[in-house]
Amino acid sequence: MDRLSRTGLLPEAFQGTGDDITDQMAIIWQQIRAPLIVPLLKLAVFLCLIMSLMLFMERVYMAVVIVLVKLFGKKPGKRYKWEAIKDDLELGNANYPMVLVQIPMYNEKEVYQLSIGAACGLSWPSDRIIIQVLDDSTDPTIKDLVELECQRWASKGINIKYEIRDNRNGYKAGALKEGMKHGYVRDCDYVAIFDADFQPEPDFLWRTIPFLIHNPEIGLVQARWKFVNSDECLMTRMQEMSLDYHFTVEQEVGSSTYAFFGFNGTAGVWRIAALNEAGGWKDRTTVEDMDLAVRASLKGWKFVYLGDLKVKNELPSTFKAYRYQQHRWSCGPANLFRKMAMEIFRNKRVSLWKKIHVIYNFFFVRKIVAHIVTFVFYCVVIPATVLVPEVEIPKWGAVYIPSTITILNALSSPRSLHLVVFWILFENVMSLHRTKATFIGLAEARRVNEWVVTEKLGDALKGKAGGKSVKKFWIRIGGKLHLLELGVGAYLFFCACYDLAFGKNHYFIYLYLQAMAFFIMGFGYIGTFVPHS
């Protein structure tokens, strides 16, 4: 027992009967602690502090830009020419540009009617618009339903095309690319894209197309998303907080300063000439929309973001669907950064500042550093310093910087300020998957091109509200366990117990809460639970 105490592995109160295995572990710990563990942990703290500062400066910079935009009223209508399209008695409807509306879908049983109906309800001269439904469904029943819906709208005089292909090569990018090959597309000037769960308002084209008509340098007009199910459960509310920051800050800053931001893949209108000059759709990553936006920007095209134009859509409300979506959204940008960094750097058509913005701000800080530092620092390194008290983290790095970043994020979603603690814990858990996906993308490892369509529930659960949708605890506990979350949760719980008994920094308050969040999500108790019939 005395020998074990001298090793310094665990305080005496944590020691058991001092069996051989514990003695051996204690000796090994003593031998590697000073020469290996302490230096490595100090290096990890240093790197995490550097990344935290990078993220902090990026967030403060964007906050300053947003304040200036609000103060000086630099709305798109003031930066670019916008005039309503007027009727021409001589030209008639020929005065209006031809618009293609694409709706890519895959087994969208719950939402196909909503999306097709919204697209067919767009206000635009009927002979100057084509609705193109790109159906990659593999379920014959769903394909028949979608085709019948298209036929129903066609019988009402809507110019709607139902297009299918014999494979799913390239997934969404492949479907969009194939859709652009049809002969009738040659007559179109612009293409509006809506995912299967998006429902644009009838005046969507009237508010977006004039920017493209009157400003030949604009290649893309992007609208904001409006979430119809944000109050469905706590998980959707957390997603809303994160995405509100993306739309109200990140995209607004990109549009206002560099006329560049990542296309969201939906609720936007492209100038077909810009799309073609950029090389069209490519399926080399799982973020085909971002890939297209970067390539178009390198050709000199400008983008406009309309924050006051909102398109209704649905957030993933099951944990499984959200995990798959976040893997794609984290892995894809990292992989695209690997593929395009040098191409961006060598480009001679855009300014040096725009290159720095795209490479450093857009890709490196937001798509890589933000994910890594959130998980590694707050879920690995800070808990580890509890076990190795020789390594200290300055208060500005452990408290002030993350608090400032959190406040700046939360201000973009004022109605959810009271949920900010839950949001922090939720985002830290999801950073585990985002970090893993980021490294997969950077290394082009297995799953780098994994594409799982985000499940949409639509109104599927409303009819079951009065049914037996509530399952007992022991039935749900038998479902799939998420071992990564449970493993990290156990690590955090151990560190919290150690800090409560022997620590001095009071990290245990945060560690217990974070461990509980990992356990809750590890057992699947988050999001909407869809009962199986």
Short mmCIF file of C-alpha atoms in Angstrom, two decimals:
data_model
loop_
_atom_site.label_atom_id
_atom_site.label_comp_id
_atom_site.label_asym_id
_atom_site.label_seq_id
_atom_site.Cartn_x
_atom_site.Cartn_y
_atom_site.Cartn_z
CA MET A 1 0.00 0.00 0.00
CA ASP A 2 2.83 2.39 0.83
CA ARG A 3 4.48 1.68 -2.51
CA LEU A 4 1.22 2.39 -4.30
CA SER A 5 0.79 5.67 -2.45
CA ARG A 6 4.26 6.80 -3.44
CA THR A 7 3.52 6.28 -7.10
CA GLY A 8 1.01 9.08 -7.13
CA LEU A 9 -1.39 7.30 -9.48
CA LEU A 10 -4.41 7.79 -7.26
CA PRO A 11 -4.97 9.48 -3.91
CA GLU A 12 -5.04 7.05 -1.02
CA ALA A 13 -8.83 7.21 -0.69
CA PHE A 14 -9.17 5.85 -4.24
CA GLN A 15 -6.99 2.83 -3.56
CA GLY A 16 -8.48 -0.57 -2.92
CA THR A 17 -6.75 -3.59 -1.51
CA GLY A 18 -3.62 -2.93 -3.57
CA ASP A 19 -3.69 -6.08 -5.70
CA ASP A 20 -0.91 -6.84 -8.17
CA ILE A 21 -2.69 -5.42 -11.22
CA THR A 22 -3.28 -2.09 -9.51
CA ASP A 23 0.32 -2.03 -8.31
CA GLN A 24 1.61 -2.66 -11.81
CA MET A 25 -0.66 0.02 -13.33
CA ALA A 26 0.50 2.49 -10.70
CA ILE A 27 4.16 1.76 -11.43
CA ILE A 28 3.61 2.18 -15.17
CA TRP A 29 1.75 5.43 -14.58
CA GLN A 30 4.57 6.77 -12.43
CA GLN A 31 7.15 5.88 -15.06
CA ILE A 32 5.33 7.57 -17.98
CA ARG A 33 3.62 10.45 -16.19
CA ALA A 34 6.45 12.99 -15.90
CA PRO A 35 8.43 12.19 -19.07
CA LEU A 36 5.46 11.53 -21.39
CA ILE A 37 1.95 12.35 -20.14
CA VAL A 38 2.67 15.81 -18.72
CA PRO A 39 4.55 17.14 -21.80
CA LEU A 40 1.93 15.72 -24.18
CA LEU A 41 -0.92 17.19 -22.18
CA LYS A 42 0.81 20.57 -22.03
CA LEU A 43 1.25 20.46 -25.80
CA ALA A 44 -2.43 19.55 -26.23
CA VAL A 45 -3.45 22.45 -24.00
CA PHE A 46 -1.25 24.85 -25.99
CA LEU A 47 -2.67 23.71 -29.34
CA CYS A 48 -6.24 23.87 -28.04
CA LEU A 49 -5.70 27.39 -26.74
CA ILE A 50 -4.36 28.44 -30.14
CA MET A 51 -7.40 26.95 -31.86
CA SER A 52 -9.71 28.59 -29.31
CA LEU A 53 -8.15 31.97 -30.05
CA MET A 54 -8.59 31.40 -33.80
CA LEU A 55 -12.26 30.57 -33.31
CA PHE A 56 -12.72 33.45 -30.87
CA MET A 57 -11.26 36.02 -33.28
CA GLU A 58 -13.38 34.66 -36.12
CA ARG A 59 -16.57 34.95 -34.05
CA VAL A 60 -15.73 38.46 -32.81
CA TYR A 61 -14.89 39.57 -36.36
CA MET A 62 -18.24 38.29 -37.66
CA ALA A 63 -20.07 39.95 -34.76
CA VAL A 64 -18.47 43.31 -35.65
CA VAL A 65 -19.43 42.92 -39.31
CA ILE A 66 -23.03 42.06 -38.43
CA VAL A 67 -23.31 45.10 -36.17
CA LEU A 68 -21.99 47.33 -38.97
CA VAL A 69 -24.39 45.77 -41.47
CA LYS A 70 -27.31 46.43 -39.12
CA LEU A 71 -26.19 49.99 -38.34
CA PHE A 72 -25.61 51.06 -41.94
CA GLY A 73 -28.46 49.03 -43.41
CA LYS A 74 -26.39 47.27 -46.07
CA LYS A 75 -29.24 45.09 -47.28
CA PRO A 76 -28.98 43.30 -50.65
CA GLY A 77 -31.49 45.69 -52.18
CA LYS A 78 -29.10 48.58 -51.48
CA ARG A 79 -25.91 46.82 -52.57
CA TYR A 80 -27.38 45.54 -55.82
CA LYS A 81 -29.99 46.76 -58.24
CA TRP A 82 -33.43 45.33 -57.68
CA GLU A 83 -36.52 46.25 -59.67
CA ALA A 84 -39.74 44.33 -60.01
CA ILE A 85 -40.26 42.78 -63.43
CA LYS A 86 -42.84 44.79 -65.34
CA ASP A 87 -45.27 43.57 -67.94
CA ASP A 88 -44.47 44.38 -71.56
CA LEU A 89 -47.47 44.61 -73.88
CA GLU A 90 -45.42 43.83 -76.97
CA LEU A 91 -43.33 40.96 -75.57
CA GLY A 92 -46.02 39.55 -73.30
CA ASN A 93 -44.77 36.68 -71.16
CA ALA A 94 -41.59 36.52 -73.25
CA ASN A 95 -40.42 39.46 -71.12
CA TYR A 96 -40.04 37.00 -68.22
CA PRO A 97 -37.03 34.69 -68.11
CA MET A 98 -37.54 30.94 -68.35
CA VAL A 99 -37.11 29.30 -64.93
CA LEU A 100 -36.45 25.64 -64.17
CA VAL A 101 -37.46 24.38 -60.70
CA GLN A 102 -35.71 21.17 -59.65
CA ILE A 103 -36.94 18.93 -56.82
CA PRO A 104 -34.56 16.01 -56.16
CA MET A 105 -36.10 13.28 -54.03
CA TYR A 106 -35.44 9.77 -52.78
CA ASN A 107 -38.19 7.67 -51.17
CA GLU A 108 -39.84 10.81 -49.79
CA LYS A 109 -43.17 9.24 -48.88
CA GLU A 110 -43.99 11.68 -46.08
CA VAL A 111 -43.22 14.98 -47.82
CA TYR A 112 -43.41 14.55 -51.61
CA GLN A 113 -46.90 16.04 -51.86
CA LEU A 114 -45.92 19.11 -49.82
CA SER A 115 -42.83 19.87 -51.91
CA ILE A 116 -44.43 19.27 -55.31
CA GLY A 117 -47.50 21.26 -54.29
CA ALA A 118 -45.41 24.21 -53.09
CA ALA A 119 -43.33 24.23 -56.30
CA CYS A 120 -46.42 24.07 -58.48
CA GLY A 121 -47.89 26.93 -56.45
CA LEU A 122 -45.06 29.32 -57.32
CA SER A 123 -46.35 32.53 -58.85
CA TRP A 124 -44.80 32.92 -62.31
CA PRO A 125 -46.15 32.96 -65.88
CA SER A 126 -47.17 29.35 -66.52
CA ASP A 127 -45.44 29.18 -69.90
CA ARG A 128 -42.15 30.48 -68.43
CA ILE A 129 -41.63 27.88 -65.72
CA ILE A 130 -40.85 24.16 -65.73
CA ILE A 131 -41.18 22.01 -62.62
CA GLN A 132 -38.75 19.09 -62.77
CA VAL A 133 -39.18 16.25 -60.25
CA LEU A 134 -35.98 14.16 -60.14
CA ASP A 135 -37.07 10.94 -58.50
CA ASP A 136 -34.33 8.53 -57.42
CA SER A 137 -36.70 6.45 -55.31
CA THR A 138 -35.98 2.73 -55.05
CA ASP A 139 -39.36 1.86 -53.55
CA PRO A 140 -41.76 1.11 -56.49
CA THR A 141 -44.80 2.11 -54.43
CA ILE A 142 -43.36 5.53 -53.63
CA LYS A 143 -42.27 6.04 -57.25
CA ASP A 144 -45.83 5.36 -58.38
CA LEU A 145 -47.21 7.83 -55.83
CA VAL A 146 -44.79 10.58 -56.92
CA GLU A 147 -45.56 9.98 -60.59
CA LEU A 148 -49.30 10.12 -59.94
CA GLU A 149 -48.85 13.39 -58.06
CA CYS A 150 -46.97 14.84 -61.02
CA GLN A 151 -49.71 13.67 -63.39
CA ARG A 152 -52.34 15.26 -61.17
CA TRP A 153 -50.62 18.66 -61.36
CA ALA A 154 -50.02 18.24 -65.10
CA SER A 155 -53.76 17.75 -65.58
CA LYS A 156 -54.23 21.19 -64.01
CA GLY A 157 -52.06 22.80 -66.68
CA ILE A 158 -48.79 22.87 -64.77
CA ASN A 159 -45.67 22.28 -66.89
CA ILE A 160 -44.22 19.51 -64.73
CA LYS A 161 -41.74 16.83 -65.76
CA TYR A 162 -41.28 13.55 -63.91
CA GLU A 163 -37.73 12.30 -64.51
CA ILE A 164 -36.14 9.06 -63.33
CA ARG A 165 -32.85 7.31 -64.09
CA ASP A 166 -31.74 3.69 -63.92
CA ASN A 167 -29.07 4.23 -61.22
CA ARG A 168 -28.23 6.49 -58.29
CA ASN A 169 -24.69 7.35 -59.34
CA GLY A 170 -23.60 10.56 -57.66
CA TYR A 171 -26.70 10.60 -55.45
CA LYS A 172 -28.22 14.11 -55.36
CA ALA A 173 -25.43 15.66 -57.46
CA GLY A 174 -25.90 12.93 -60.06
CA ALA A 175 -29.64 13.50 -60.19
CA LEU A 176 -29.26 17.27 -60.59
CA LYS A 177 -26.59 16.83 -63.24
CA GLU A 178 -28.75 14.38 -65.16
CA GLY A 179 -31.70 16.74 -64.91
CA MET A 180 -29.74 19.52 -66.61
CA LYS A 181 -29.17 17.34 -69.69
CA HIS A 182 -32.77 17.33 -70.91
CA GLY A 183 -33.45 19.29 -74.08
CA TYR A 184 -36.07 21.60 -72.59
CA VAL A 185 -33.51 22.90 -70.06
CA ARG A 186 -31.63 24.68 -72.87
CA ASP A 187 -34.41 27.27 -72.97
CA CYS A 188 -34.04 28.10 -69.26
CA ASP A 189 -32.04 31.01 -67.85
CA TYR A 190 -32.21 30.17 -64.15
CA VAL A 191 -32.70 27.09 -61.98
CA ALA A 192 -34.30 27.09 -58.53
CA ILE A 193 -33.55 24.08 -56.34
CA PHE A 194 -35.68 22.79 -53.46
CA ASP A 195 -35.08 19.63 -51.47
CA ALA A 196 -38.07 17.36 -50.95
CA ASP A 197 -39.10 18.86 -47.59
CA PHE A 198 -38.87 22.53 -48.67
CA GLN A 199 -41.98 24.60 -49.27
CA PRO A 200 -41.31 27.99 -50.91
CA GLU A 201 -43.90 30.77 -50.68
CA PRO A 202 -45.66 31.70 -53.95
CA ASP A 203 -43.68 34.96 -54.31
CA PHE A 204 -40.25 33.27 -54.06
CA LEU A 205 -39.31 33.81 -57.71
CA TRP A 206 -40.61 37.39 -57.79
CA ARG A 207 -38.23 38.25 -54.93
CA THR A 208 -35.13 36.42 -56.18
CA ILE A 209 -35.07 36.52 -59.99
CA PRO A 210 -34.81 40.37 -60.26
CA PHE A 211 -31.40 40.25 -58.54
CA LEU A 212 -30.16 37.93 -61.28
CA ILE A 213 -31.78 39.90 -64.12
CA HIS A 214 -30.42 43.32 -63.16
CA ASN A 215 -26.99 42.25 -61.88
CA PRO A 216 -25.12 40.10 -64.44
CA GLU A 217 -22.26 39.43 -61.98
CA ILE A 218 -24.55 37.57 -59.54
CA GLY A 219 -24.55 33.80 -59.97
CA LEU A 220 -26.58 32.68 -56.93
CA VAL A 221 -29.38 34.03 -54.75
CA GLN A 222 -29.83 32.09 -51.51
CA ALA A 223 -32.84 32.27 -49.20
CA ARG A 224 -32.96 31.47 -45.49
CA TRP A 225 -34.50 28.32 -44.04
CA LYS A 226 -37.51 28.43 -41.73
CA PHE A 227 -38.01 25.35 -39.57
CA VAL A 228 -41.57 24.11 -39.24
CA ASN A 229 -40.76 21.54 -36.54
CA SER A 230 -38.24 23.41 -34.38
CA ASP A 231 -40.50 22.99 -31.33
CA GLU A 232 -41.04 19.27 -31.86
CA CYS A 233 -38.43 18.21 -29.31
CA LEU A 234 -35.38 19.54 -27.50
CA MET A 235 -33.04 18.21 -30.19
CA THR A 236 -34.74 20.20 -32.96
CA ARG A 237 -34.62 23.30 -30.77
CA MET A 238 -30.86 22.84 -30.36
CA GLN A 239 -30.45 22.48 -34.11
CA GLU A 240 -32.38 25.69 -34.64
CA MET A 241 -29.96 27.56 -32.36
CA SER A 242 -26.94 26.36 -34.33
CA LEU A 243 -28.49 26.98 -37.74
CA ASP A 244 -29.79 30.40 -36.77
CA TYR A 245 -26.18 31.44 -36.23
CA HIS A 246 -25.21 30.00 -39.61
CA PHE A 247 -27.92 31.97 -41.40
CA THR A 248 -28.05 35.24 -39.46
CA VAL A 249 -24.28 35.60 -39.04
CA GLU A 250 -22.06 33.36 -41.20
CA GLN A 251 -24.01 33.68 -44.45
CA GLU A 252 -24.87 37.33 -43.89
CA VAL A 253 -21.19 38.17 -43.31
CA GLY A 254 -20.10 36.23 -46.39
CA SER A 255 -22.70 37.93 -48.55
CA SER A 256 -22.00 41.43 -47.20
CA THR A 257 -18.20 41.36 -47.34
CA TYR A 258 -16.90 38.90 -49.92
CA ALA A 259 -20.11 38.09 -51.85
CA PHE A 260 -19.28 34.45 -51.08
CA PHE A 261 -20.80 31.80 -48.85
CA GLY A 262 -21.49 28.11 -49.16
CA PHE A 263 -24.60 27.25 -51.15
CA ASN A 264 -26.99 25.36 -48.88
CA GLY A 265 -28.01 22.94 -51.60
CA THR A 266 -31.63 24.10 -51.57
CA ALA A 267 -33.85 27.20 -51.40
CA GLY A 268 -31.60 29.00 -53.86
CA VAL A 269 -31.65 30.16 -57.49
CA TRP A 270 -28.65 29.72 -59.79
CA ARG A 271 -27.88 31.49 -63.01
CA ILE A 272 -27.47 28.50 -65.31
CA ALA A 273 -24.57 30.22 -67.11
CA ALA A 274 -22.69 30.46 -63.78
CA LEU A 275 -23.47 26.85 -62.96
CA ASN A 276 -22.16 25.69 -66.34
CA GLU A 277 -19.04 27.88 -66.25
CA ALA A 278 -18.16 26.42 -62.85
CA GLY A 279 -18.21 22.93 -64.33
CA GLY A 280 -21.68 21.86 -63.28
CA TRP A 281 -22.51 19.37 -60.56
CA LYS A 282 -19.77 17.03 -59.33
CA ASP A 283 -20.08 14.08 -56.98
CA ARG A 284 -16.49 13.95 -55.70
CA THR A 285 -17.62 14.84 -52.14
CA THR A 286 -20.84 14.60 -50.14
CA VAL A 287 -21.21 18.41 -50.18
CA GLU A 288 -21.84 18.89 -53.88
CA ASP A 289 -23.55 22.22 -53.14
CA MET A 290 -20.49 23.68 -51.40
CA ASP A 291 -18.23 22.29 -54.12
CA LEU A 292 -20.25 24.09 -56.80
CA ALA A 293 -20.30 27.33 -54.81
CA VAL A 294 -16.52 27.40 -54.35
CA ARG A 295 -15.85 26.65 -58.02
CA ALA A 296 -18.33 29.33 -59.15
CA SER A 297 -16.78 31.86 -56.77
CA LEU A 298 -13.32 31.13 -58.22
CA LYS A 299 -14.74 32.04 -61.63
CA GLY A 300 -15.63 35.48 -60.28
CA TRP A 301 -19.36 35.02 -59.69
CA LYS A 302 -20.95 36.81 -56.73
CA PHE A 303 -23.56 35.42 -54.34
CA VAL A 304 -26.42 37.21 -52.58
CA TYR A 305 -28.06 36.04 -49.36
CA LEU A 306 -31.63 37.17 -48.61
CA GLY A 307 -32.11 36.84 -44.86
CA ASP A 308 -35.68 38.12 -44.96
CA LEU A 309 -36.81 35.54 -47.52
CA LYS A 310 -37.59 32.32 -45.67
CA VAL A 311 -38.45 28.89 -47.03
CA LYS A 312 -40.19 26.39 -44.78
CA ASN A 313 -38.50 23.04 -44.24
CA GLU A 314 -38.07 20.25 -41.71
CA LEU A 315 -35.24 19.54 -39.27
CA PRO A 316 -34.22 15.91 -38.67
CA SER A 317 -36.02 14.95 -35.48
CA THR A 318 -34.59 11.48 -34.90
CA PHE A 319 -31.10 11.09 -33.46
CA LYS A 320 -30.16 8.55 -36.13
CA ALA A 321 -31.08 10.91 -38.97
CA TYR A 322 -29.29 13.82 -37.33
CA ARG A 323 -26.07 11.83 -36.82
CA TYR A 324 -25.99 10.82 -40.49
CA GLN A 325 -26.62 14.42 -41.57
CA GLN A 326 -23.87 15.79 -39.33
CA HIS A 327 -21.41 13.17 -40.58
CA ARG A 328 -22.05 14.32 -44.15
CA TRP A 329 -21.93 18.01 -43.27
CA SER A 330 -18.62 17.61 -41.40
CA CYS A 331 -16.84 15.02 -43.53
CA GLY A 332 -17.71 16.64 -46.87
CA PRO A 333 -16.25 20.13 -46.21
CA ALA A 334 -13.04 18.66 -44.78
CA ASN A 335 -12.64 16.45 -47.84
CA LEU A 336 -13.43 19.34 -50.18
CA PHE A 337 -10.81 21.46 -48.39
CA ARG A 338 -8.25 18.73 -49.02
CA LYS A 339 -9.17 18.63 -52.71
CA MET A 340 -9.42 22.36 -53.39
CA ALA A 341 -7.00 24.21 -51.05
CA MET A 342 -4.21 24.48 -53.62
CA GLU A 343 -6.64 25.23 -56.45
CA ILE A 344 -8.03 28.14 -54.45
CA PHE A 345 -4.54 29.37 -53.57
CA ARG A 346 -3.37 29.33 -57.20
CA ASN A 347 -6.49 31.00 -58.58
CA LYS A 348 -5.80 34.33 -60.29
CA ARG A 349 -9.36 35.56 -60.87
CA VAL A 350 -10.18 36.46 -57.26
CA SER A 351 -8.46 38.79 -54.81
CA LEU A 352 -5.96 37.70 -52.17
CA TRP A 353 -8.37 38.66 -49.39
CA LYS A 354 -11.10 36.49 -50.85
CA LYS A 355 -8.68 33.56 -51.07
CA ILE A 356 -7.74 34.05 -47.41
CA HIS A 357 -11.42 34.24 -46.48
CA VAL A 358 -12.27 31.01 -48.28
CA ILE A 359 -9.22 29.01 -47.19
CA TYR A 360 -8.77 30.28 -43.63
CA ASN A 361 -12.13 31.60 -42.40
CA PHE A 362 -14.61 29.54 -44.38
CA PHE A 363 -12.83 26.18 -44.47
CA PHE A 364 -10.07 25.96 -41.87
CA VAL A 365 -11.59 27.75 -38.88
CA ARG A 366 -15.32 27.04 -39.35
CA LYS A 367 -15.23 23.57 -40.90
CA ILE A 368 -12.17 22.03 -39.22
CA VAL A 369 -10.90 23.93 -36.17
CA ALA A 370 -14.37 24.56 -34.73
CA HIS A 371 -15.22 20.85 -34.63
CA ILE A 372 -11.85 19.64 -33.36
CA VAL A 373 -11.38 22.17 -30.56
CA THR A 374 -14.93 21.70 -29.27
CA PHE A 375 -14.46 17.99 -28.70
CA VAL A 376 -10.74 17.67 -27.98
CA PHE A 377 -10.51 20.65 -25.63
CA TYR A 378 -13.79 20.48 -23.72
CA CYS A 379 -14.36 16.73 -23.69
CA VAL A 380 -10.80 15.31 -23.57
CA VAL A 381 -8.10 17.79 -22.54
CA ILE A 382 -9.89 19.75 -19.79
CA PRO A 383 -11.07 16.54 -18.06
CA ALA A 384 -7.54 15.11 -18.38
CA THR A 385 -6.04 18.06 -16.51
CA VAL A 386 -8.08 16.96 -13.50
CA LEU A 387 -6.02 13.77 -13.37
CA VAL A 388 -2.74 15.59 -14.03
CA PRO A 389 -2.82 18.71 -11.82
CA GLU A 390 0.69 19.70 -12.96
CA VAL A 391 -0.95 20.93 -16.17
CA GLU A 392 -3.01 24.07 -15.72
CA ILE A 393 -5.32 25.87 -18.12
CA PRO A 394 -5.50 29.67 -17.88
CA LYS A 395 -8.91 30.97 -16.88
CA TRP A 396 -9.21 33.01 -20.08
CA GLY A 397 -8.93 29.81 -22.11
CA ALA A 398 -11.16 27.64 -19.94
CA VAL A 399 -13.88 30.18 -19.11
CA TYR A 400 -13.77 33.59 -20.79
CA ILE A 401 -13.22 32.59 -24.42
CA PRO A 402 -15.81 29.77 -24.52
CA SER A 403 -18.31 31.97 -22.65
CA THR A 404 -17.90 34.78 -25.17
CA ILE A 405 -18.23 32.41 -28.13
CA THR A 406 -21.37 30.88 -26.58
CA ILE A 407 -22.98 34.29 -25.95
CA LEU A 408 -22.26 35.46 -29.51
CA ASN A 409 -23.87 32.28 -30.86
CA ALA A 410 -26.89 32.43 -28.56
CA LEU A 411 -27.70 36.04 -29.47
CA SER A 412 -28.63 34.88 -32.99
CA SER A 413 -31.52 32.87 -31.50
CA PRO A 414 -32.95 35.11 -28.75
CA ARG A 415 -36.05 33.01 -28.15
CA SER A 416 -33.83 30.13 -27.01
CA LEU A 417 -31.47 32.01 -24.67
CA HIS A 418 -32.85 30.11 -21.68
CA LEU A 419 -31.73 26.83 -23.30
CA VAL A 420 -28.11 27.85 -23.78
CA VAL A 421 -26.76 25.36 -21.19
CA PHE A 422 -28.54 22.49 -22.93
CA TRP A 423 -27.22 23.74 -26.27
CA ILE A 424 -23.61 23.72 -24.99
CA LEU A 425 -23.92 20.15 -23.73
CA PHE A 426 -25.67 18.99 -26.90
CA GLU A 427 -23.11 20.61 -29.22
CA ASN A 428 -20.22 19.10 -27.25
CA VAL A 429 -21.68 15.62 -27.66
CA MET A 430 -22.23 16.14 -31.39
CA SER A 431 -18.67 17.45 -31.72
CA LEU A 432 -17.54 13.86 -31.12
CA HIS A 433 -19.11 12.79 -34.41
CA ARG A 434 -18.16 15.97 -36.23
CA THR A 435 -14.52 15.60 -35.22
CA LYS A 436 -14.46 11.97 -36.30
CA ALA A 437 -16.08 12.89 -39.62
CA THR A 438 -13.63 15.76 -40.12
CA PHE A 439 -10.64 13.46 -39.77
CA ILE A 440 -12.27 10.95 -42.12
CA GLY A 441 -12.69 13.72 -44.69
CA LEU A 442 -9.14 15.01 -44.32
CA ALA A 443 -7.67 11.52 -44.61
CA GLU A 444 -10.17 10.30 -47.25
CA ALA A 445 -10.71 7.25 -45.09
CA ARG A 446 -13.59 4.79 -45.11
CA ARG A 447 -17.07 6.41 -45.08
CA VAL A 448 -15.67 9.54 -46.73
CA ASN A 449 -18.32 9.34 -49.47
CA GLU A 450 -21.08 7.81 -47.37
CA TRP A 451 -24.42 9.30 -48.31
CA VAL A 452 -27.53 8.58 -46.28
CA VAL A 453 -30.59 10.66 -47.16
CA THR A 454 -31.84 12.54 -44.10
CA GLU A 455 -35.11 10.99 -42.96
CA LYS A 456 -38.11 13.33 -42.98
CA LEU A 457 -41.15 12.53 -40.88
CA GLY A 458 -43.55 15.18 -42.24
CA ASP A 459 -46.96 14.54 -40.74
CA ALA A 460 -46.22 10.88 -40.09
CA LEU A 461 -46.40 11.18 -36.31
CA LYS A 462 -49.49 13.37 -36.11
CA GLY A 463 -51.79 10.48 -36.82
CA LYS A 464 -50.11 8.46 -34.12
CA ALA A 465 -50.38 11.13 -31.45
CA GLY A 466 -53.37 9.45 -29.91
CA GLY A 467 -52.02 5.94 -30.36
CA LYS A 468 -49.69 3.89 -28.25
CA SER A 469 -46.51 5.69 -29.25
CA VAL A 470 -44.98 5.75 -25.78
CA LYS A 471 -42.75 2.77 -25.04
CA LYS A 472 -41.67 1.72 -21.62
CA PHE A 473 -38.11 2.30 -20.47
CA TRP A 474 -37.01 -1.31 -20.60
CA ILE A 475 -38.28 -1.70 -24.15
CA ARG A 476 -36.34 1.33 -25.35
CA ILE A 477 -33.21 0.38 -23.45
CA GLY A 478 -32.99 -2.71 -25.60
CA GLY A 479 -32.48 -0.58 -28.68
CA LYS A 480 -29.17 0.32 -30.25
CA LEU A 481 -26.62 1.72 -27.82
CA HIS A 482 -24.16 4.36 -28.97
CA LEU A 483 -20.93 3.06 -27.51
CA LEU A 484 -18.80 6.09 -28.40
CA GLU A 485 -21.05 8.41 -26.40
CA LEU A 486 -21.21 5.95 -23.51
CA GLY A 487 -17.43 5.56 -23.47
CA VAL A 488 -16.78 9.31 -23.41
CA GLY A 489 -19.52 9.71 -20.82
CA ALA A 490 -17.82 7.16 -18.55
CA TYR A 491 -14.49 8.98 -18.93
CA LEU A 492 -16.07 12.32 -18.04
CA PHE A 493 -17.93 10.81 -15.09
CA PHE A 494 -14.71 9.33 -13.67
CA CYS A 495 -12.93 12.68 -14.08
CA ALA A 496 -15.82 14.45 -12.38
CA CYS A 497 -15.71 12.09 -9.40
CA TYR A 498 -11.94 12.53 -9.12
CA ASP A 499 -12.22 16.32 -9.29
CA LEU A 500 -15.01 16.40 -6.71
CA ALA A 501 -12.87 14.44 -4.26
CA PHE A 502 -9.40 15.85 -4.93
CA GLY A 503 -9.54 18.69 -7.46
CA LYS A 504 -9.28 22.42 -6.89
CA ASN A 505 -10.76 23.92 -10.08
CA HIS A 506 -14.40 22.84 -9.55
CA TYR A 507 -14.55 21.39 -13.04
CA PHE A 508 -16.75 18.60 -11.66
CA ILE A 509 -19.88 20.76 -12.06
CA TYR A 510 -19.38 20.93 -15.81
CA LEU A 511 -18.03 17.38 -16.08
CA TYR A 512 -21.04 15.79 -14.38
CA LEU A 513 -23.45 17.68 -16.64
CA GLN A 514 -21.48 16.81 -19.76
CA ALA A 515 -21.19 13.16 -18.73
CA MET A 516 -24.96 13.04 -18.24
CA ALA A 517 -25.48 14.50 -21.72
CA PHE A 518 -23.26 11.81 -23.25
CA PHE A 519 -25.12 9.10 -21.33
CA ILE A 520 -28.55 10.39 -22.39
CA MET A 521 -27.55 10.46 -26.05
CA GLY A 522 -25.63 7.21 -25.70
CA PHE A 523 -28.82 5.45 -24.64
CA GLY A 524 -30.75 7.19 -27.41
CA TYR A 525 -32.97 9.31 -25.19
CA ILE A 526 -33.00 12.34 -27.46
CA GLY A 527 -35.02 13.39 -30.45
CA THR A 528 -38.32 11.99 -31.60
CA PHE A 529 -38.91 8.31 -30.98
CA VAL A 530 -40.69 6.69 -33.90
CA PRO A 531 -42.54 3.56 -32.72
CA HIS A 532 -42.48 0.49 -34.90
CA SER A 533 -45.81 -0.98 -35.76
#
